[in-house]
Short mmCIF file of C-alpha atoms in Angstrom, two decimals:
data_model
loop_
_atom_site.label_atom_id
_atom_site.label_comp_id
_atom_site.label_asym_id
_atom_site.label_seq_id
_atom_site.Cartn_x
_atom_site.Cartn_y
_atom_site.Cartn_z
CA MET A 215 73.82 -6.34 56.46
CA THR A 216 74.51 -7.43 52.92
CA SER A 217 75.31 -4.97 50.21
CA ASP A 218 72.42 -3.97 47.98
CA MET A 219 74.96 -2.40 45.72
CA SER A 220 73.98 -3.98 42.44
CA GLN A 221 70.57 -2.34 42.42
CA ILE A 222 71.54 1.11 43.70
CA LYS A 223 71.43 3.78 41.03
CA HIS A 224 71.40 7.03 42.97
CA HIS A 225 74.51 7.57 45.09
CA LEU A 226 75.93 10.10 47.53
CA SER A 227 77.45 13.24 46.04
CA ASP A 228 81.19 13.94 46.33
CA GLU A 229 80.35 16.95 48.50
CA LEU A 230 78.49 14.80 51.04
CA LEU A 231 81.21 12.16 51.07
CA MET A 232 83.97 14.70 51.57
CA GLY A 233 81.97 16.49 54.28
CA TYR A 234 81.37 13.17 56.04
CA ALA A 235 85.06 12.24 55.74
CA ALA A 236 86.11 15.63 57.09
CA GLY A 237 83.52 15.50 59.89
CA THR A 238 81.71 18.73 59.00
CA LEU A 239 78.19 17.51 58.22
CA PRO A 240 75.33 18.02 60.68
CA GLU A 241 74.49 14.88 62.68
CA ALA A 242 71.25 14.22 60.77
CA PHE A 243 73.16 14.18 57.46
CA ASN A 244 75.83 11.94 59.00
CA LEU A 245 73.06 9.49 59.83
CA VAL A 246 71.81 9.37 56.23
CA VAL A 247 75.34 9.03 54.85
CA ALA A 248 76.27 6.26 57.33
CA THR A 249 73.03 4.39 56.56
CA HIS A 250 73.58 4.58 52.79
CA ILE A 251 77.22 3.46 53.07
CA SER A 252 76.14 0.50 55.22
CA ILE A 253 74.34 -0.88 52.15
CA CYS A 254 76.44 0.61 49.31
CA ASP A 255 80.01 -0.59 48.79
CA GLU A 256 80.60 1.80 45.92
CA CYS A 257 80.11 4.79 48.23
CA ARG A 258 82.05 3.03 51.00
CA ALA A 259 85.03 2.87 48.64
CA ARG A 260 84.58 6.50 47.58
CA LEU A 261 84.47 7.51 51.25
CA GLY A 262 87.71 5.57 51.76
CA ALA A 263 89.36 7.77 49.12
CA TYR A 264 88.24 10.97 50.87
CA GLU A 265 89.40 9.62 54.22
CA ALA A 266 92.77 8.90 52.60
CA VAL A 267 92.99 12.63 51.87
CA GLY A 268 92.46 13.18 55.61
CA GLY A 269 95.27 10.72 56.34
CA ALA A 270 97.54 12.65 53.98
CA VAL A 271 96.62 15.92 55.72
CA LEU A 272 97.50 14.33 59.08
CA GLU A 273 100.93 13.34 57.74
CA ASP A 274 101.50 16.88 56.51
CA VAL A 275 100.20 18.81 59.54
CA GLY A 276 103.44 19.10 61.48
CA THR A 277 103.96 18.03 65.07
CA THR A 278 103.18 19.33 68.54
CA ASP A 279 105.04 17.58 71.35
CA MET A 280 102.86 15.56 73.67
CA SER A 281 103.29 16.11 77.38
CA SER A 282 102.19 12.58 78.23
CA THR A 283 104.73 9.83 77.84
CA LEU A 284 104.50 6.37 76.42
CA SER A 285 104.25 4.92 79.93
CA ASP A 286 101.32 7.27 80.73
CA VAL A 287 99.50 5.78 77.76
CA PHE A 288 100.35 2.21 78.77
CA ASP A 289 99.01 2.99 82.26
CA ILE A 290 95.65 3.86 80.67
CA ILE A 291 95.79 0.81 78.43
CA ASP A 292 96.62 -1.51 81.34
CA ALA A 293 93.88 -0.05 83.52
CA GLY A 294 91.21 -0.85 80.93
CA GLY A 295 90.35 -4.01 79.07
CA THR A 296 91.67 -4.75 75.63
CA GLU A 297 89.57 -6.15 72.85
CA PHE A 298 91.76 -8.27 70.63
CA ARG A 299 89.04 -10.17 68.90
CA ALA A 300 87.15 -9.94 65.67
CA GLU A 301 83.46 -9.78 66.33
CA PRO A 302 81.43 -12.11 64.11
CA ALA A 303 78.96 -10.30 61.94
CA ALA A 304 75.50 -10.91 63.35
CA PRO A 305 72.89 -11.93 60.79
CA LYS A 306 70.65 -9.02 59.92
CA SER A 307 67.11 -9.48 58.78
CA ASP A 308 65.60 -6.04 59.10
CA ILE A 309 65.54 -3.16 56.66
CA PHE A 310 67.58 -0.93 59.01
CA PRO A 311 71.38 -1.05 59.10
CA ASP A 312 72.85 -0.85 62.63
CA ALA A 313 73.81 2.81 62.15
CA LEU A 314 70.10 3.66 61.89
CA ARG A 315 68.84 1.00 64.30
CA ASP A 316 70.84 2.73 67.06
CA TYR A 317 68.80 5.91 66.55
CA ILE A 318 65.48 4.09 66.42
CA GLY A 319 66.22 1.82 69.35
CA GLY A 320 65.19 -1.32 67.47
CA ASP A 321 63.65 -2.72 64.32
CA LEU A 322 60.71 -1.59 62.23
CA ASP A 323 58.25 -2.63 64.94
CA SER A 324 59.93 -0.24 67.42
CA VAL A 325 59.31 2.89 65.34
CA LYS A 326 56.96 5.34 67.07
CA TRP A 327 55.02 6.53 64.04
CA ARG A 328 52.82 9.62 64.09
CA SER A 329 50.26 10.20 61.39
CA VAL A 330 50.67 13.36 59.31
CA GLY A 331 47.55 12.77 57.18
CA MET A 332 46.62 10.89 54.00
CA GLY A 333 48.11 7.68 55.35
CA VAL A 334 51.56 9.20 55.57
CA LYS A 335 53.36 8.67 58.87
CA GLN A 336 56.63 9.95 60.25
CA ALA A 337 58.92 9.49 63.20
CA ILE A 338 61.40 12.20 64.16
CA LEU A 339 64.79 10.85 65.18
CA PRO A 340 66.88 12.45 67.92
CA THR A 341 69.75 14.43 66.43
CA SER A 342 71.38 17.78 67.08
CA ARG A 343 69.30 20.74 65.96
CA SER A 344 71.48 21.92 63.06
CA ALA A 345 69.47 19.55 60.85
CA SER A 346 66.63 17.11 61.44
CA ALA A 347 66.17 13.46 60.55
CA ARG A 348 62.96 11.49 60.29
CA LEU A 349 61.61 8.21 59.04
CA LEU A 350 58.77 8.50 56.56
CA TYR A 351 56.12 5.86 55.83
CA ILE A 352 54.20 6.38 52.60
CA PRO A 353 51.49 3.84 51.65
CA GLY A 354 51.88 2.26 48.20
CA GLY A 355 50.37 4.52 45.55
CA ALA A 356 50.11 7.53 47.89
CA GLN A 357 51.40 10.91 46.91
CA MET A 358 53.56 12.99 49.20
CA PRO A 359 52.18 16.50 49.77
CA ASP A 360 53.57 18.99 47.29
CA HIS A 361 56.38 20.88 48.90
CA GLY A 362 59.33 23.05 48.10
CA HIS A 363 62.63 23.01 49.89
CA ARG A 364 64.77 25.40 51.73
CA GLY A 365 68.28 24.20 52.29
CA THR A 366 69.16 20.64 51.37
CA GLU A 367 66.98 17.57 51.74
CA LEU A 368 68.29 14.01 51.59
CA THR A 369 65.87 11.11 51.12
CA LEU A 370 67.16 7.54 51.36
CA VAL A 371 64.81 4.68 50.44
CA LEU A 372 64.88 1.69 52.82
CA GLN A 373 61.84 -0.24 51.58
CA GLY A 374 59.56 0.03 48.56
CA ALA A 375 60.16 2.74 45.98
CA PHE A 376 59.01 6.18 44.92
CA LYS A 377 59.02 8.08 41.69
CA ASP A 378 59.22 11.76 41.00
CA GLU A 379 58.96 13.57 37.68
CA ASP A 380 62.36 12.36 36.52
CA ASP A 381 63.44 9.21 38.31
CA ARG A 382 62.67 6.09 40.27
CA PHE A 383 64.20 5.56 43.73
CA ALA A 384 64.30 2.09 45.31
CA ARG A 385 66.10 0.58 48.31
CA GLY A 386 69.50 2.19 48.84
CA ASP A 387 68.87 5.04 46.39
CA ILE A 388 69.35 8.54 47.73
CA GLU A 389 67.67 11.64 46.39
CA ILE A 390 69.48 14.92 47.03
CA ALA A 391 67.13 17.87 46.60
CA THR A 392 68.01 21.54 46.86
CA GLU A 393 66.07 24.81 46.96
CA ALA A 394 65.61 24.80 43.22
CA ASP A 395 63.70 21.51 43.26
CA HIS A 396 59.96 21.47 43.59
CA HIS A 397 58.71 17.97 43.25
CA THR A 398 55.84 15.63 44.04
CA PRO A 399 57.12 12.16 44.75
CA VAL A 400 54.66 9.26 44.56
CA ALA A 401 55.17 5.90 46.26
CA GLU A 402 54.94 2.95 43.89
CA GLU A 403 51.96 0.64 44.14
CA GLY A 404 52.60 -2.32 46.40
CA GLU A 405 54.43 -2.37 49.70
CA PRO A 406 54.66 0.88 51.67
CA CYS A 407 57.66 3.07 50.93
CA ILE A 408 59.85 3.69 53.99
CA CYS A 409 62.49 6.39 53.77
CA LEU A 410 65.04 8.08 55.98
CA ALA A 411 64.97 11.81 55.28
CA ALA A 412 67.13 14.64 56.59
CA THR A 413 66.89 18.34 56.00
CA ASP A 414 68.82 21.35 57.22
CA ALA A 415 65.70 23.51 56.96
CA PRO A 416 62.02 22.75 57.68
CA LEU A 417 60.02 21.51 54.68
CA LYS A 418 57.63 24.09 53.30
CA PHE A 419 54.23 22.73 52.38
CA ASP A 420 52.01 24.55 49.92
CA GLY A 421 48.60 23.72 51.37
CA MET A 422 46.99 25.18 54.49
CA ILE A 423 46.37 21.79 56.09
CA ALA A 424 49.91 20.80 55.43
CA ARG A 425 51.07 24.05 57.03
CA ILE A 426 49.15 23.19 60.16
CA ALA A 427 50.51 19.67 60.05
CA GLN A 428 53.96 21.13 59.69
CA LYS A 429 53.48 23.25 62.78
CA PHE A 430 52.37 20.35 64.92
CA ALA A 431 54.29 17.50 63.41
CA ARG A 432 57.54 19.39 62.83
CA ILE A 433 57.62 18.21 59.23
CA MET B 26 73.35 21.99 47.68
CA LEU B 27 76.99 22.58 48.00
CA ASN B 28 78.16 25.80 46.65
CA GLU B 29 81.01 26.17 44.29
CA ILE B 30 84.34 27.10 45.69
CA GLU B 31 83.74 30.78 44.97
CA THR B 32 82.09 30.94 48.38
CA VAL B 33 85.45 30.29 49.93
CA GLU B 34 88.11 32.93 49.77
CA ALA B 35 90.00 31.33 46.95
CA PRO B 36 91.93 33.44 44.54
CA ALA B 37 90.62 32.83 41.04
CA GLN B 38 93.95 31.65 39.74
CA THR B 39 94.14 28.71 42.14
CA PRO B 40 90.68 27.23 42.26
CA ILE B 41 90.30 24.04 44.26
CA ILE B 42 87.98 22.97 41.48
CA ALA B 43 90.19 21.72 38.74
CA LYS B 44 87.92 19.87 36.37
CA ALA B 45 90.83 18.56 34.40
CA ALA B 46 92.81 16.66 36.99
CA ARG B 47 96.47 17.50 36.98
CA PRO B 48 98.80 14.78 35.83
CA VAL B 49 100.08 12.93 38.85
CA PRO B 50 103.79 12.72 39.31
CA PRO B 51 105.00 9.25 40.17
CA ALA B 52 105.66 8.98 43.87
CA SER B 53 109.38 8.89 43.36
CA ALA B 54 109.37 12.22 41.52
CA ALA B 55 108.04 13.95 44.60
CA LYS B 56 110.76 12.67 46.88
CA THR B 57 112.62 15.91 46.64
CA LYS B 58 109.61 17.97 47.66
CA ARG B 59 108.61 19.03 51.14
CA SER B 60 108.20 16.95 54.24
CA ALA B 61 106.17 14.29 52.44
CA SER B 62 109.39 12.75 51.24
CA SER B 63 110.40 11.62 54.70
CA ASN B 64 107.18 9.65 55.08
CA MET B 65 107.19 8.04 51.69
CA SER B 66 108.60 4.68 52.57
CA ASP B 67 107.05 4.54 56.02
CA GLU B 68 103.54 3.30 55.23
CA ASN B 69 104.59 -0.34 55.13
CA ARG B 70 106.48 0.02 58.39
CA TRP B 71 103.36 1.35 60.13
CA VAL B 72 101.30 -1.49 58.67
CA ASP B 73 103.85 -3.92 60.10
CA CYS B 74 103.61 -2.22 63.52
CA MET B 75 99.82 -2.60 63.46
CA ALA B 76 100.15 -6.29 62.61
CA ARG B 77 102.56 -6.79 65.53
CA ILE B 78 100.15 -5.09 67.93
CA LYS B 79 97.28 -7.17 66.63
CA THR B 80 99.00 -10.54 66.75
CA SER B 81 101.29 -10.21 69.80
CA GLN B 82 100.39 -6.96 71.60
CA ASP B 83 103.88 -5.75 70.74
CA ARG B 84 104.67 -2.69 72.88
CA GLU B 85 107.72 -1.70 70.88
CA ALA B 86 105.61 -1.52 67.76
CA PHE B 87 103.17 0.70 69.64
CA ALA B 88 106.05 2.92 70.82
CA GLU B 89 107.02 3.56 67.19
CA LEU B 90 103.49 4.53 66.24
CA PHE B 91 103.11 6.67 69.37
CA ALA B 92 106.32 8.59 68.62
CA HIS B 93 105.29 9.31 65.03
CA PHE B 94 101.54 9.83 65.25
CA GLY B 95 100.97 11.20 68.77
CA PRO B 96 102.49 14.63 68.01
CA ARG B 97 100.75 14.75 64.63
CA VAL B 98 97.35 13.96 66.11
CA LYS B 99 97.91 16.66 68.73
CA ALA B 100 98.92 19.19 66.06
CA PHE B 101 95.92 18.19 63.92
CA LEU B 102 93.51 18.66 66.84
CA MET B 103 94.97 22.05 67.74
CA LYS B 104 94.55 23.20 64.16
CA SER B 105 90.99 21.85 64.35
CA GLY B 106 90.05 24.20 67.18
CA SER B 107 91.02 22.27 70.32
CA ASN B 108 92.89 24.03 73.08
CA ILE B 109 96.17 22.51 74.16
CA SER B 110 94.86 20.49 77.09
CA MET B 111 91.95 19.08 75.13
CA ALA B 112 94.27 18.23 72.23
CA GLU B 113 96.62 16.43 74.62
CA GLU B 114 93.84 14.41 76.25
CA CYS B 115 92.29 13.62 72.92
CA ALA B 116 95.60 12.57 71.32
CA GLN B 117 96.09 10.23 74.30
CA ASP B 118 92.61 8.77 73.72
CA VAL B 119 93.35 8.28 70.05
CA MET B 120 96.52 6.33 70.81
CA VAL B 121 94.71 4.17 73.38
CA THR B 122 91.98 3.48 70.82
CA LEU B 123 94.64 2.50 68.28
CA TRP B 124 95.87 -0.17 70.71
CA ARG B 125 92.44 -1.44 71.65
CA LYS B 126 91.01 -1.53 68.14
CA ALA B 127 94.12 -2.75 66.33
CA HIS B 128 92.16 -5.79 65.14
CA MET B 129 89.78 -3.47 63.25
CA PHE B 130 92.51 -1.97 61.08
CA ASP B 131 92.34 -3.21 57.49
CA PRO B 132 95.51 -2.46 55.49
CA ALA B 133 93.76 -3.34 52.22
CA ARG B 134 91.42 -0.40 52.73
CA ALA B 135 93.42 2.30 54.53
CA SER B 136 96.90 3.43 55.43
CA VAL B 137 97.68 3.69 59.13
CA SER B 138 97.63 7.51 58.90
CA THR B 139 94.18 7.38 57.29
CA TRP B 140 92.86 5.07 59.97
CA ILE B 141 94.30 7.25 62.75
CA PHE B 142 92.84 10.33 61.04
CA THR B 143 89.35 8.79 61.25
CA ILE B 144 89.78 8.03 64.97
CA ALA B 145 90.98 11.59 65.63
CA ARG B 146 88.15 13.08 63.57
CA ASN B 147 85.57 11.12 65.56
CA ARG B 148 87.07 12.18 68.88
CA ARG B 149 87.01 15.80 67.71
CA ILE B 150 83.28 15.52 66.98
CA ASP B 151 82.70 13.96 70.42
CA LEU B 152 84.62 16.63 72.26
CA LEU B 153 83.98 19.84 70.34
CA ARG B 154 80.44 19.28 69.07
CA LYS B 155 79.27 16.86 71.74
CA GLU B 156 77.35 14.96 69.11
CA ARG B 157 77.04 11.33 68.26
CA ARG B 158 78.74 10.31 65.07
CA PRO B 159 76.74 7.64 63.20
CA GLU B 160 79.18 5.18 61.59
CA PRO B 161 78.55 2.77 58.71
CA ASP B 162 78.09 -0.83 59.80
CA GLU B 163 81.54 -2.35 60.16
CA LEU B 164 82.97 -4.89 57.75
CA THR B 165 85.88 -6.88 59.10
CA TRP B 166 87.88 -9.86 58.00
CA GLY B 167 86.96 -12.85 60.09
CA PRO B 168 89.68 -14.95 61.73
CA GLU B 169 89.73 -17.33 58.76
CA ALA B 170 90.16 -14.65 56.09
CA GLU B 171 92.83 -12.03 55.55
CA PRO B 172 93.34 -9.48 52.80
CA GLU B 173 95.59 -10.35 49.88
CA PRO B 174 99.18 -9.11 50.45
CA SER B 175 99.35 -7.67 46.93
CA GLU B 176 96.22 -5.61 47.63
CA VAL B 177 97.72 -4.31 50.85
CA ILE B 178 100.91 -3.25 49.07
CA GLY B 179 98.94 -1.58 46.27
CA LEU B 180 96.75 0.39 48.65
CA GLN B 181 99.72 1.53 50.75
CA GLN B 182 101.59 2.69 47.62
CA GLU B 183 98.51 4.56 46.49
CA SER B 184 98.30 6.28 49.89
CA GLU B 185 101.93 7.37 49.60
CA GLN B 186 101.25 8.80 46.16
CA LEU B 187 98.31 10.76 47.53
CA VAL B 188 100.55 12.35 50.18
CA ALA B 189 102.98 13.25 47.39
CA ALA B 190 100.22 14.62 45.16
CA ILE B 191 98.97 16.90 47.95
CA ALA B 192 102.51 18.10 48.61
CA GLU B 193 102.73 18.99 44.91
CA LEU B 194 99.60 21.13 44.89
CA PRO B 195 99.85 24.91 44.72
CA GLU B 196 100.03 26.36 48.23
CA LYS B 197 96.55 27.96 48.19
CA GLN B 198 94.89 24.77 47.02
CA ARG B 199 96.71 22.71 49.62
CA GLU B 200 95.58 25.13 52.32
CA LEU B 201 91.96 24.78 51.24
CA ILE B 202 92.10 21.02 51.49
CA GLN B 203 93.70 21.29 54.94
CA LYS B 204 91.05 23.76 56.08
CA ALA B 205 88.31 21.40 54.94
CA TYR B 206 89.80 18.56 56.99
CA PHE B 207 90.51 20.73 60.04
CA GLY B 208 86.78 21.49 60.04
CA ASP B 209 87.36 25.16 59.20
CA LEU B 210 84.95 24.99 56.28
CA THR B 211 81.28 24.17 56.75
CA HIS B 212 79.88 21.38 54.65
CA SER B 213 78.28 23.90 52.32
CA GLU B 214 81.64 25.56 51.70
CA ILE B 215 83.46 22.37 50.84
CA ALA B 216 84.05 21.69 47.19
CA ALA B 217 84.56 18.03 46.58
CA GLU B 218 86.43 18.47 43.32
CA THR B 219 89.90 18.72 44.75
CA GLY B 220 91.88 18.10 41.60
CA LEU B 221 93.38 15.12 43.40
CA PRO B 222 93.62 11.73 41.70
CA LEU B 223 91.25 9.70 43.87
CA GLY B 224 89.97 7.22 41.27
CA THR B 225 92.75 4.67 41.66
CA ILE B 226 92.67 4.50 45.43
CA LYS B 227 88.89 4.17 45.30
CA SER B 228 89.17 1.27 42.86
CA ARG B 229 91.66 -0.49 45.11
CA ILE B 230 89.39 -0.15 48.13
CA ARG B 231 86.50 -1.40 46.00
CA VAL B 232 88.40 -4.58 45.11
CA ALA B 233 89.19 -5.17 48.80
CA LEU B 234 85.50 -4.74 49.68
CA GLU B 235 84.46 -7.25 47.03
CA ARG B 236 86.90 -9.80 48.39
CA LEU B 237 85.72 -9.08 51.92
CA ARG B 238 82.06 -9.49 50.95
CA HIS B 239 82.96 -12.79 49.33
CA ALA B 240 84.78 -13.94 52.48
CA MET B 241 81.83 -12.99 54.68
CA LYS B 242 79.39 -15.20 52.77
#
């Protein structure tokens, strides 16, 4: 997948990058971070810096003697295959980086969408329960239901664009919303807006219908 | 989302958040301090070992890396909540992975300790949390392209300076960074402003990525 770097304006926060480097984010957040980094070299480089801190911690951690010997390890190595080859990068044509494609089980046409009303569709992705991840499909010009947040919500645009009160978010841009935010994003006219969203708390819709939808659709 | 460091038990006089980054001592100035000094000149040796494994499956080169990193990976995993048998098994796995994936190591983007840290971190998530770990799509140098030697040297020097800079931090601040990387802090407790000079190493990795993107076209 080529880098869409030049157009990306909204990047991962340092907190998310450090949490991803340290391995402490919930799986659903890891998925959003890995998908963004797949198309953003700026954040890939920033992640490299936080991983370098991890490397420095490893150097500084002290030592605990291993009970297995070098020949034990070579026995394992010799029993399995080795892979001394660089794999050629396969051409990618879809909007999903491999990191995300693995969770969907294919391309855009493999997504099992479920309608949540007003033309908006979603597909929940299988992650551990500490946070949830979903794909959202918002028709061009459609408004997302008004909702507040509990916890943190990450929204990464994969196709199309949306606007909220302050900003425009297009492919590769990530919106990081917290409890204080109460916003009403609108998809731009034109092609449908497809986003990967993750939250560590259920979204809270204001309207009754949305509440019912939330109950049944797990939004 | 992420709370300030006050949520962690940090004494006010040594906040991990240091908005004004401390001046960084040159790597040589830190030679007298702590254990970091003994590792200072080693980064290039480890890079050479990796190259020997990659090009000729050199078992002596692997033995050197095993002797240095095996006990560190085990110690790291035990501090990260593994019991001793899990840490042993996992450290073994990490060393096997190092051998098998030697061709994936890119010395223009990471030191050997950094690369091994990421393998150990991923194994910890597998074993302790039993979760998948989504990874960014991989970017690797094809057989016809290699990183620039000057970029490799620059990145390795920068990694050494980072080890030195961490060794120079006040004890409490160093402990907080370690706790974050041992997984003892939840993501909402981590403060990303470490006071560490990360801008230069980021810029070096960025340059390597640009060259790599160019080579992939």
